[in-house]
GROMACS .gro file of N, CA, C and O in nm:
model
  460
    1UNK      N    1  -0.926   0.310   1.781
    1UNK     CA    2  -0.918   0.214   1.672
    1UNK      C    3  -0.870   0.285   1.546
    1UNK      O    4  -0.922   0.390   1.508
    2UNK      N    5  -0.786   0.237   1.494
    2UNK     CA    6  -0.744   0.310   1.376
    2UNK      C    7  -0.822   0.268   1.252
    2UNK      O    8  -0.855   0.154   1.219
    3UNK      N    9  -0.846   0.395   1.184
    3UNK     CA   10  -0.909   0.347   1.060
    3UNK      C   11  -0.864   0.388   0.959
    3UNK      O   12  -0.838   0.508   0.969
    4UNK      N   13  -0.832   0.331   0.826
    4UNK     CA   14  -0.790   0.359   0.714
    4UNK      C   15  -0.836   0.333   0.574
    4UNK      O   16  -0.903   0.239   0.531
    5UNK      N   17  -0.777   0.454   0.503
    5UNK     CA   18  -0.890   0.493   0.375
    5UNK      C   19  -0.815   0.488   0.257
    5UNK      O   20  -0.782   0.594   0.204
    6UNK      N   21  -0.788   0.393   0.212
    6UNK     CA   22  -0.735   0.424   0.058
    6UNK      C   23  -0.801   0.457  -0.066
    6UNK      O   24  -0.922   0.447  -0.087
    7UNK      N   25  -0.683   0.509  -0.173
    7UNK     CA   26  -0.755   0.576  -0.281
    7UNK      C   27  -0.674   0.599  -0.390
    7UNK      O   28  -0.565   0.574  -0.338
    8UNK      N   29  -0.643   0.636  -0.531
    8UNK     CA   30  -0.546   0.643  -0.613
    8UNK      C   31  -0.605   0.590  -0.712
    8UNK      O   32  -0.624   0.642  -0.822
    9UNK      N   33  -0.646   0.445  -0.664
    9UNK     CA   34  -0.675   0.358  -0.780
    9UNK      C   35  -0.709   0.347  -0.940
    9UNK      O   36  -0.781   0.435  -0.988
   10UNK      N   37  -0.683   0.292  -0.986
   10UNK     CA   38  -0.760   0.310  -1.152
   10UNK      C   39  -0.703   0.217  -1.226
   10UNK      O   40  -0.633   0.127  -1.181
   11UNK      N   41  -0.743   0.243  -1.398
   11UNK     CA   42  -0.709   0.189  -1.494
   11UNK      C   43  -0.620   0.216  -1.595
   11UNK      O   44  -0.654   0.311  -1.665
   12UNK      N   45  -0.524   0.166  -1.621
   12UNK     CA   46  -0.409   0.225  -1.710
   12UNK      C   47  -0.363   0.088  -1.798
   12UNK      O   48  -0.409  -0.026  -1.803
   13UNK      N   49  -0.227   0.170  -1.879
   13UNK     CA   50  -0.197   0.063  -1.969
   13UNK      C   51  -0.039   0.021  -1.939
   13UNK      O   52   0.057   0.096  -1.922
   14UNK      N   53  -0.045  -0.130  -1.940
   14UNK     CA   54   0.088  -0.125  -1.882
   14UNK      C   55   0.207  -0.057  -1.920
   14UNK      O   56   0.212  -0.031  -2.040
   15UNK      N   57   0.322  -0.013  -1.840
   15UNK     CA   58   0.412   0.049  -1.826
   15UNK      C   59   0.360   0.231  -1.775
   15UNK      O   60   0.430   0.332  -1.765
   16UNK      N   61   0.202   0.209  -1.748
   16UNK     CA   62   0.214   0.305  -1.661
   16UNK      C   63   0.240   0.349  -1.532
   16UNK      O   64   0.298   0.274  -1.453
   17UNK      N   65   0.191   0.507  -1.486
   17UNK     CA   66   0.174   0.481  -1.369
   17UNK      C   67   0.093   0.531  -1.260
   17UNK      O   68   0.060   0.641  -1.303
   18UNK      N   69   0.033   0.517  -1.132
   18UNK     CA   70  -0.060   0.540  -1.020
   18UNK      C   71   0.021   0.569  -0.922
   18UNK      O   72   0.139   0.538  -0.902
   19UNK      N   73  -0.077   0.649  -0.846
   19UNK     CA   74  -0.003   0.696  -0.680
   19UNK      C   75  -0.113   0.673  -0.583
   19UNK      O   76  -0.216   0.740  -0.575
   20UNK      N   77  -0.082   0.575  -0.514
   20UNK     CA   78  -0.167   0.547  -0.399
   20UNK      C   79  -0.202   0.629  -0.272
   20UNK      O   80  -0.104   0.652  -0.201
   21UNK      N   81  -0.306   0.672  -0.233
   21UNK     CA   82  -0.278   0.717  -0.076
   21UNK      C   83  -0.358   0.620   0.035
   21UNK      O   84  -0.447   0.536   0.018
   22UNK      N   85  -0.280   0.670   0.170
   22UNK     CA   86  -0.371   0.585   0.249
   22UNK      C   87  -0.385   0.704   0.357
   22UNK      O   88  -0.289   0.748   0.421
   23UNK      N   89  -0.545   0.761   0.374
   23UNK     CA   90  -0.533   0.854   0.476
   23UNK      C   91  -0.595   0.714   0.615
   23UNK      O   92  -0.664   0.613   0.612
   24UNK      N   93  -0.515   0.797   0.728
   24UNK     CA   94  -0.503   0.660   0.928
   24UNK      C   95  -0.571   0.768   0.992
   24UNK      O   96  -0.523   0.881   0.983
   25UNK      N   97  -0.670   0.749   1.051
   25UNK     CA   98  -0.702   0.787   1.148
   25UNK      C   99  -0.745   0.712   1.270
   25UNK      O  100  -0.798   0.601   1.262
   26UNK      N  101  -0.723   0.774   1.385
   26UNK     CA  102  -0.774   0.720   1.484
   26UNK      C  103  -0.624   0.706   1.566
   26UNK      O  104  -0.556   0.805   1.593
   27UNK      N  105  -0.577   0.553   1.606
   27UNK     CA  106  -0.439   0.587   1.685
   27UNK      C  107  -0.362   0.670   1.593
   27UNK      O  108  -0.384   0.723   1.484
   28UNK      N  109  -0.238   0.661   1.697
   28UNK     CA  110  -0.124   0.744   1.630
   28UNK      C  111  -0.083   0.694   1.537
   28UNK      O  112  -0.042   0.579   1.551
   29UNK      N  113  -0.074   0.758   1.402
   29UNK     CA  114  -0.019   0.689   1.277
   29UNK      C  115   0.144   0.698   1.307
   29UNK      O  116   0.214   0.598   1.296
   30UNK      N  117   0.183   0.793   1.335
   30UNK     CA  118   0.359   0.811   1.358
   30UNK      C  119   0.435   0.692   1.356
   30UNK      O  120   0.515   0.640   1.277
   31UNK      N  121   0.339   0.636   1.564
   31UNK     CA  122   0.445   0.539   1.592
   31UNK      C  123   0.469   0.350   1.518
   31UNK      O  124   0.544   0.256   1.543
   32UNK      N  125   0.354   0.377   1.420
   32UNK     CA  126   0.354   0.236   1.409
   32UNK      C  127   0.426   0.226   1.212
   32UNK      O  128   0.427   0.313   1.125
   33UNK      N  129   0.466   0.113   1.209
   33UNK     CA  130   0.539   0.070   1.099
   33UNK      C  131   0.382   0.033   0.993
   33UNK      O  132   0.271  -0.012   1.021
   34UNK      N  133   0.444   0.078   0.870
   34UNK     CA  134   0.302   0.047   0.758
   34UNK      C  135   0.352   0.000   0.701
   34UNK      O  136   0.473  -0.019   0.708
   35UNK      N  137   0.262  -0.047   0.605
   35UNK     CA  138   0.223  -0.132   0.470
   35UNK      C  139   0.170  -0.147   0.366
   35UNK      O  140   0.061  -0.200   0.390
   36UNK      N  141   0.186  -0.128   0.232
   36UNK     CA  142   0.130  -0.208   0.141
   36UNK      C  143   0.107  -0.324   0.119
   36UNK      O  144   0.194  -0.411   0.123
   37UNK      N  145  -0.096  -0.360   0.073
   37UNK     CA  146  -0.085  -0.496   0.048
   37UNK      C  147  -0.169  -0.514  -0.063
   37UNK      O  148  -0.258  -0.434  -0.092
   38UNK      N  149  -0.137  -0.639  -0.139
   38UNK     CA  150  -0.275  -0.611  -0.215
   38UNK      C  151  -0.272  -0.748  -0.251
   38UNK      O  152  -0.175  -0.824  -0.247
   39UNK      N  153  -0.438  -0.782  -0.301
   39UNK     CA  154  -0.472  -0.930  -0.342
   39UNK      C  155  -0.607  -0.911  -0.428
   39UNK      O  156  -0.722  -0.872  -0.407
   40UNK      N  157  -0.502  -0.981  -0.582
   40UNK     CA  158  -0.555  -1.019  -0.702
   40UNK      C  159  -0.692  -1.127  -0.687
   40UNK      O  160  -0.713  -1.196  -0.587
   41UNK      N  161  -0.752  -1.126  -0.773
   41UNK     CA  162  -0.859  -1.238  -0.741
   41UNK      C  163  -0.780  -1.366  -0.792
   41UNK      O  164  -0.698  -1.386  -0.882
   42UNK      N  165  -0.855  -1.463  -0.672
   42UNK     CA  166  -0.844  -1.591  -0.643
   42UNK      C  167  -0.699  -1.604  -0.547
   42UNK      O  168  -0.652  -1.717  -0.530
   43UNK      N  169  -0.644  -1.510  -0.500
   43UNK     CA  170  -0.486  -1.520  -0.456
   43UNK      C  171  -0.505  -1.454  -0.291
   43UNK      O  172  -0.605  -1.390  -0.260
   44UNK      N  173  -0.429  -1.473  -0.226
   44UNK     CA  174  -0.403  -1.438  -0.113
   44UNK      C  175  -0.333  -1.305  -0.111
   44UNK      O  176  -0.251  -1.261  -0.191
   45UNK      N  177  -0.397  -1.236   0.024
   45UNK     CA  178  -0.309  -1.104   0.018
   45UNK      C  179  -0.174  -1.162   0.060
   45UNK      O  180  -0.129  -1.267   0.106
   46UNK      N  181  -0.137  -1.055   0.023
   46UNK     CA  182   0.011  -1.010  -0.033
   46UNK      C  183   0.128  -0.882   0.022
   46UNK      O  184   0.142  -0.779  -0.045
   47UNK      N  185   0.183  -0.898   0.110
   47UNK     CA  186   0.311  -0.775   0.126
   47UNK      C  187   0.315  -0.728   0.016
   47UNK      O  188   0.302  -0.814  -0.071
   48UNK      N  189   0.328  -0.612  -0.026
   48UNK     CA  190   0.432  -0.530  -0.119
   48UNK      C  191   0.506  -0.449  -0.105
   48UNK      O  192   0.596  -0.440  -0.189
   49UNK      N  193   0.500  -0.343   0.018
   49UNK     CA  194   0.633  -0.269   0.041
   49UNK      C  195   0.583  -0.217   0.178
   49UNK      O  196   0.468  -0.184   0.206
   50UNK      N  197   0.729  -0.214   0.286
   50UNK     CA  198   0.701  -0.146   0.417
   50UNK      C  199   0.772  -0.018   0.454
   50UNK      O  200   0.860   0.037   0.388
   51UNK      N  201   0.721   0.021   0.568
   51UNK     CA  202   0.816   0.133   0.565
   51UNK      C  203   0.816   0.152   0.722
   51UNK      O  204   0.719   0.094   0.772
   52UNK      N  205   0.882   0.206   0.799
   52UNK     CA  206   0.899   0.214   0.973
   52UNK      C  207   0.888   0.354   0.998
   52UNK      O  208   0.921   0.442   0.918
   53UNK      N  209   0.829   0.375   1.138
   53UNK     CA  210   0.757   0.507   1.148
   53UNK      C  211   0.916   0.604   1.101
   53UNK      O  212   0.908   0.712   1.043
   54UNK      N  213   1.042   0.544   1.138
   54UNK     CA  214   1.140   0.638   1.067
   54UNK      C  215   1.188   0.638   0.974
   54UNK      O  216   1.302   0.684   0.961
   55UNK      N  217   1.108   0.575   0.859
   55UNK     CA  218   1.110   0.569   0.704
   55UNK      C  219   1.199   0.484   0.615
   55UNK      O  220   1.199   0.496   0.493
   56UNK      N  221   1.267   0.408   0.674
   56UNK     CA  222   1.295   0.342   0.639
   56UNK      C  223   1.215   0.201   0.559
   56UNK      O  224   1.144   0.122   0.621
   57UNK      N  225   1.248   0.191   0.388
   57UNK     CA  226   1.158   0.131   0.351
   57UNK      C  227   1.223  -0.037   0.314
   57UNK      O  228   1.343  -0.062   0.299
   58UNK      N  229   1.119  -0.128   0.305
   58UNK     CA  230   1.184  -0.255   0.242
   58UNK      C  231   1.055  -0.322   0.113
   58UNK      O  232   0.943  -0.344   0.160
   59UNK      N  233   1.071  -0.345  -0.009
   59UNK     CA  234   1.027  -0.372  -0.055
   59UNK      C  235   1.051  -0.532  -0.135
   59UNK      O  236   1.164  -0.579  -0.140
   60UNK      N  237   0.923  -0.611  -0.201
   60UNK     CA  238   0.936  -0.745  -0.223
   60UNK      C  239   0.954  -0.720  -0.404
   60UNK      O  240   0.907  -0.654  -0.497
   61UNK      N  241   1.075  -0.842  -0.366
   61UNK     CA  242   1.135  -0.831  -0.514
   61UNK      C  243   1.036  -0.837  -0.651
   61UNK      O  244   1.088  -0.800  -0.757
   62UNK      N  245   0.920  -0.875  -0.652
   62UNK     CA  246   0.832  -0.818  -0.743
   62UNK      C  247   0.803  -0.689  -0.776
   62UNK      O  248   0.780  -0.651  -0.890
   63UNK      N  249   0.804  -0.612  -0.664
   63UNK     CA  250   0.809  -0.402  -0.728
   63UNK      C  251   0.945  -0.334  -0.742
   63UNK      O  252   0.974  -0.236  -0.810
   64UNK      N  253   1.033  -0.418  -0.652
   64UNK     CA  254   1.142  -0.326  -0.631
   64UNK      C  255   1.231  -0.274  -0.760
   64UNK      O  256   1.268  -0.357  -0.843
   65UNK      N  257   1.262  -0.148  -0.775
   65UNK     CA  258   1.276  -0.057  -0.854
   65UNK      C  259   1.175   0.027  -0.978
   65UNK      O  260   1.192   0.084  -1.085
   66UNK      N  261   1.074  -0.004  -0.894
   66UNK     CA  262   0.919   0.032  -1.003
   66UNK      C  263   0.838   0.100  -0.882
   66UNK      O  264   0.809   0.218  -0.902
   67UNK      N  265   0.801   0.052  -0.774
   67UNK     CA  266   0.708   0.091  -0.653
   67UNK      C  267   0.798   0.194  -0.573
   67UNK      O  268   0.917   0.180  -0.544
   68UNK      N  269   0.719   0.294  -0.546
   68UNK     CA  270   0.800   0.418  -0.383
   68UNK      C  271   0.737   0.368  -0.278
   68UNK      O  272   0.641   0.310  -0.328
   69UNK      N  273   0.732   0.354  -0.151
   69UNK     CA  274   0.652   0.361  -0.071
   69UNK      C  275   0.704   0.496   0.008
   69UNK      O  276   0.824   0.526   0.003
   70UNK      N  277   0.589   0.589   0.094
   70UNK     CA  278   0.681   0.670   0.146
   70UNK      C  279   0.526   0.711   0.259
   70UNK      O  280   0.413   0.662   0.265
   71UNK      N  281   0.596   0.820   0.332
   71UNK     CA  282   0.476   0.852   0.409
   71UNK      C  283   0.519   0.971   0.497
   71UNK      O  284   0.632   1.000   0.536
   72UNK      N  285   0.389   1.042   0.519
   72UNK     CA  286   0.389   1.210   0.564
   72UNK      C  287   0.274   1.207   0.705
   72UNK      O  288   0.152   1.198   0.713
   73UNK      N  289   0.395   1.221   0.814
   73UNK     CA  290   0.315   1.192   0.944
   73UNK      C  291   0.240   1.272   0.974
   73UNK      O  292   0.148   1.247   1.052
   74UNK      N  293   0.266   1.435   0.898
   74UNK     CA  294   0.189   1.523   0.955
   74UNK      C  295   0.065   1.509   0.918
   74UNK      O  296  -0.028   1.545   0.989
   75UNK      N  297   0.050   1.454   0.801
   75UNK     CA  298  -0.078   1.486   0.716
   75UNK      C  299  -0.164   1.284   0.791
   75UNK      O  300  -0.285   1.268   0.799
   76UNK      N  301  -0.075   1.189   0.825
   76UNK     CA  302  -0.179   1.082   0.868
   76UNK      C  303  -0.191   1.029   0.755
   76UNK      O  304  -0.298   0.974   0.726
   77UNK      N  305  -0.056   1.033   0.643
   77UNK     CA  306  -0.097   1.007   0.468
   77UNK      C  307   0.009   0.884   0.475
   77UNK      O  308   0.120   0.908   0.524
   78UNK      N  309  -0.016   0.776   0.435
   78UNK     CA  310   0.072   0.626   0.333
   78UNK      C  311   0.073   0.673   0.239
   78UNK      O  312  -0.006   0.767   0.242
   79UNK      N  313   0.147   0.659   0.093
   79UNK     CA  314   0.183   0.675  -0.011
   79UNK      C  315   0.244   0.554  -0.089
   79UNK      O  316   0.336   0.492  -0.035
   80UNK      N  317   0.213   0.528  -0.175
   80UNK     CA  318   0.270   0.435  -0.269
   80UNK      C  319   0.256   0.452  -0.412
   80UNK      O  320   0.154   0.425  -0.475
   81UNK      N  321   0.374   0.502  -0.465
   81UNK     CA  322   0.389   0.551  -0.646
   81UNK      C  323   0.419   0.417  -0.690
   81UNK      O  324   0.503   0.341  -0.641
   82UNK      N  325   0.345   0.394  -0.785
   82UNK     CA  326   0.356   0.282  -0.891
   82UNK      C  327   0.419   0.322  -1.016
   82UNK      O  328   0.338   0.390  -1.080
   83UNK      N  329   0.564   0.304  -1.097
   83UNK     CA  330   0.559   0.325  -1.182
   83UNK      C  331   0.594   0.151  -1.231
   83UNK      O  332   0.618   0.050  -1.166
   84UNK      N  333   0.577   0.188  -1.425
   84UNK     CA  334   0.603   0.075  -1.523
   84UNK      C  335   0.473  -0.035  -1.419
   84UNK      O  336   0.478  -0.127  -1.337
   85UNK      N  337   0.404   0.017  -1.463
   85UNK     CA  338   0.270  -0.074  -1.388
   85UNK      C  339   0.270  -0.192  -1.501
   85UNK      O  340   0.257  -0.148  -1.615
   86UNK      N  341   0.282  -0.311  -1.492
   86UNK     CA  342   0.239  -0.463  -1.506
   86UNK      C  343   0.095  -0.514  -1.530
   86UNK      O  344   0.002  -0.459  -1.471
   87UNK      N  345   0.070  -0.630  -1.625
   87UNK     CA  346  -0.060  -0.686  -1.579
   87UNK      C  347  -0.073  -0.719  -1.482
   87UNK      O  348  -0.179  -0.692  -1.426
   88UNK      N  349   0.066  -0.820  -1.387
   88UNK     CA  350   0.059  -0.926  -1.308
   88UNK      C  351   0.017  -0.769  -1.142
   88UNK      O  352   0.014  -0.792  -1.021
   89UNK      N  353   0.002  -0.672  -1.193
   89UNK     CA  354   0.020  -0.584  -1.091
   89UNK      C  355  -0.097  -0.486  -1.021
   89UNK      O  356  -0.108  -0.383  -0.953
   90UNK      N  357  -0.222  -0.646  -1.123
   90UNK     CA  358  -0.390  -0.589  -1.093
   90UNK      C  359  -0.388  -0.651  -0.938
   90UNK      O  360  -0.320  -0.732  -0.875
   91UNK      N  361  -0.475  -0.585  -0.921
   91UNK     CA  362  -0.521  -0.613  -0.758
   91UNK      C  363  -0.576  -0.537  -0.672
   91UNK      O  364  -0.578  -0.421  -0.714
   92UNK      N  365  -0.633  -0.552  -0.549
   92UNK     CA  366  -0.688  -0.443  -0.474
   92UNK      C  367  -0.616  -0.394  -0.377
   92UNK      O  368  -0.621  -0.475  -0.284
   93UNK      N  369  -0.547  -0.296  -0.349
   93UNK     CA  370  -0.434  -0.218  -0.252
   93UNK      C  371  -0.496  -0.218  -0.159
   93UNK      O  372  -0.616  -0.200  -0.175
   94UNK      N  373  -0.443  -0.238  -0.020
   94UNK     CA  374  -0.484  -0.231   0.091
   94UNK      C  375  -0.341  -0.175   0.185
   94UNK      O  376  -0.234  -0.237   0.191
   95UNK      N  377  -0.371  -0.048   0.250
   95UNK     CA  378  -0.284  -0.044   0.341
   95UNK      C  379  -0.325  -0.074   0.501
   95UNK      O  380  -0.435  -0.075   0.555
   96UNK      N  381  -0.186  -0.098   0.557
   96UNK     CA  382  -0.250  -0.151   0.699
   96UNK      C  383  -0.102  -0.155   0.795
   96UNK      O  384   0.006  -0.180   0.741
   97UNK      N  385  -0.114  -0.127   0.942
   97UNK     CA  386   0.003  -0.168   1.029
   97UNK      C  387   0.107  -0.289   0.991
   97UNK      O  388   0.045  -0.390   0.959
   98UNK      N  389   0.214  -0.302   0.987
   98UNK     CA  390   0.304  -0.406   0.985
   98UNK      C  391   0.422  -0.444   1.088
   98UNK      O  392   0.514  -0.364   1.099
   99UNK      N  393   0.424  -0.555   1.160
   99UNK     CA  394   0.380  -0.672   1.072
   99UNK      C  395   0.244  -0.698   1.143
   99UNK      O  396   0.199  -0.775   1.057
  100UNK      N  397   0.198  -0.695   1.186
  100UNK     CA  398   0.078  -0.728   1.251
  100UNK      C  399  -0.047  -0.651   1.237
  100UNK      O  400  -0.093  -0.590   1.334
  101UNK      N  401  -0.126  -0.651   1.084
  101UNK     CA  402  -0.224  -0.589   1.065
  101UNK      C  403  -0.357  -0.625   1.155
  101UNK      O  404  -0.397  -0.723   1.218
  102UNK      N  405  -0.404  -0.494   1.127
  102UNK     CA  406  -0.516  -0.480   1.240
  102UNK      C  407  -0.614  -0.523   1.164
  102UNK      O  408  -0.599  -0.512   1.042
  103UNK      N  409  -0.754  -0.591   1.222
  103UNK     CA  410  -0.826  -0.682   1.159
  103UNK      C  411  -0.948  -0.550   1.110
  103UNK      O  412  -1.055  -0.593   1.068
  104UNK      N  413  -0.932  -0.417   1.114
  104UNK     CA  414  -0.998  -0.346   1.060
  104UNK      C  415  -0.976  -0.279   0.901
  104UNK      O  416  -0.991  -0.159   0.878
  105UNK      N  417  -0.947  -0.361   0.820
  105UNK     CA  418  -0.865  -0.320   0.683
  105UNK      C  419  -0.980  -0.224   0.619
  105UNK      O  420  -1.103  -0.223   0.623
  106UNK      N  421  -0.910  -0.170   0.577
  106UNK     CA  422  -1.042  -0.043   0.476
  106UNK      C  423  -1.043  -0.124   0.333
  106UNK      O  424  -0.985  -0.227   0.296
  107UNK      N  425  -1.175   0.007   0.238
  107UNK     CA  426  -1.209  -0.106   0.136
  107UNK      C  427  -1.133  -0.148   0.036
  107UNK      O  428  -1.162  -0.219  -0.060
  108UNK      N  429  -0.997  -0.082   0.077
  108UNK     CA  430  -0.910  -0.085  -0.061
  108UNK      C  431  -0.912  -0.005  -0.157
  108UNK      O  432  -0.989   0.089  -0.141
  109UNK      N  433  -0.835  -0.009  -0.282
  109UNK     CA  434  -0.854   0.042  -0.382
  109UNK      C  435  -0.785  -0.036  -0.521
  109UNK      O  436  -0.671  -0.082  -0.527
  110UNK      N  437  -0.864  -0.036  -0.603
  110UNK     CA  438  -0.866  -0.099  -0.729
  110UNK      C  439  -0.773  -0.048  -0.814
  110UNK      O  440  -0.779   0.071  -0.847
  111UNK      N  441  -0.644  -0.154  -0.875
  111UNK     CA  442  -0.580  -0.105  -0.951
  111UNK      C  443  -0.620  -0.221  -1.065
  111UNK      O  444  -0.661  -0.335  -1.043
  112UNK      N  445  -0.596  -0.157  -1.192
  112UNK     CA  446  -0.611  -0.271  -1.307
  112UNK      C  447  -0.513  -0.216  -1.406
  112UNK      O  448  -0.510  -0.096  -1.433
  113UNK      N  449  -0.411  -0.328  -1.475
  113UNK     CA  450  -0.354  -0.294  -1.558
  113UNK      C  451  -0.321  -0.358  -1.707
  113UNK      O  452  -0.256  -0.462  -1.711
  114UNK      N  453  -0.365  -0.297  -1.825
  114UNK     CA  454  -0.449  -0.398  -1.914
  114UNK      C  455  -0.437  -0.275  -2.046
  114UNK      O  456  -0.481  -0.160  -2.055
  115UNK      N  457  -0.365  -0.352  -2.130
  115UNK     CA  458  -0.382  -0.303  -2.260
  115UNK      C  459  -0.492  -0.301  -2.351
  115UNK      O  460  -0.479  -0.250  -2.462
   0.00000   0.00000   0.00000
């Protein structure tokens, strides 16, 4: 069962920026395609950027040219750099398999962005 741990999170002022990690354990992190997700209160989670075990990334036109997504197989590490961080860009990060997340999501991590 794969399990995953995110972390980065915090509080800043907009136009800053955060770096997310997501340490996977358990299956093979390599072969499977990841994800960023995250969901603001009262809203539904949310895609924000993918990437395929051969790195190739695609991101949703709300981050794109502000968000990295990237990832280091050796280490079992997701990555996601946030720069020019947003209000609209509070929420709780969740990484997870894509497209078909596994119903074991970790606790997330808290981003808030607020002058």
């Amino acid at each position: 069962q794969l399990q995953l741990v995110e972390s980065g999170g915090g509080s800043v002022q907009p136009g800053g920026s955060l770096r997310l990690s997501c340490l996977a354990s358990g299956r093979i992190f390599r072969d499977n395609d990841m994800g960023w997700y995250r969901q603001a209160p009262g809203n539904q989670r949310e895609l924000v950027a993918t990437i395929t075990s051969g790195g190739a990334t695609h991101y949703r036109d709300f981050v794109k040219g502000r968000f990295t997504i990237s990832r280091d197989n050796a280490k079992n590490t997701l990555y996601l750099q946030m720069n020019n961080l947003q209000p609209g860009d509070t929420a709780v990060y969740y990484c997870n398999i894509f497209p078909v997340p596994i119903d074991n999501w970790g606790q997330g991590t808290q981003v808030t962005v607020s002058s």
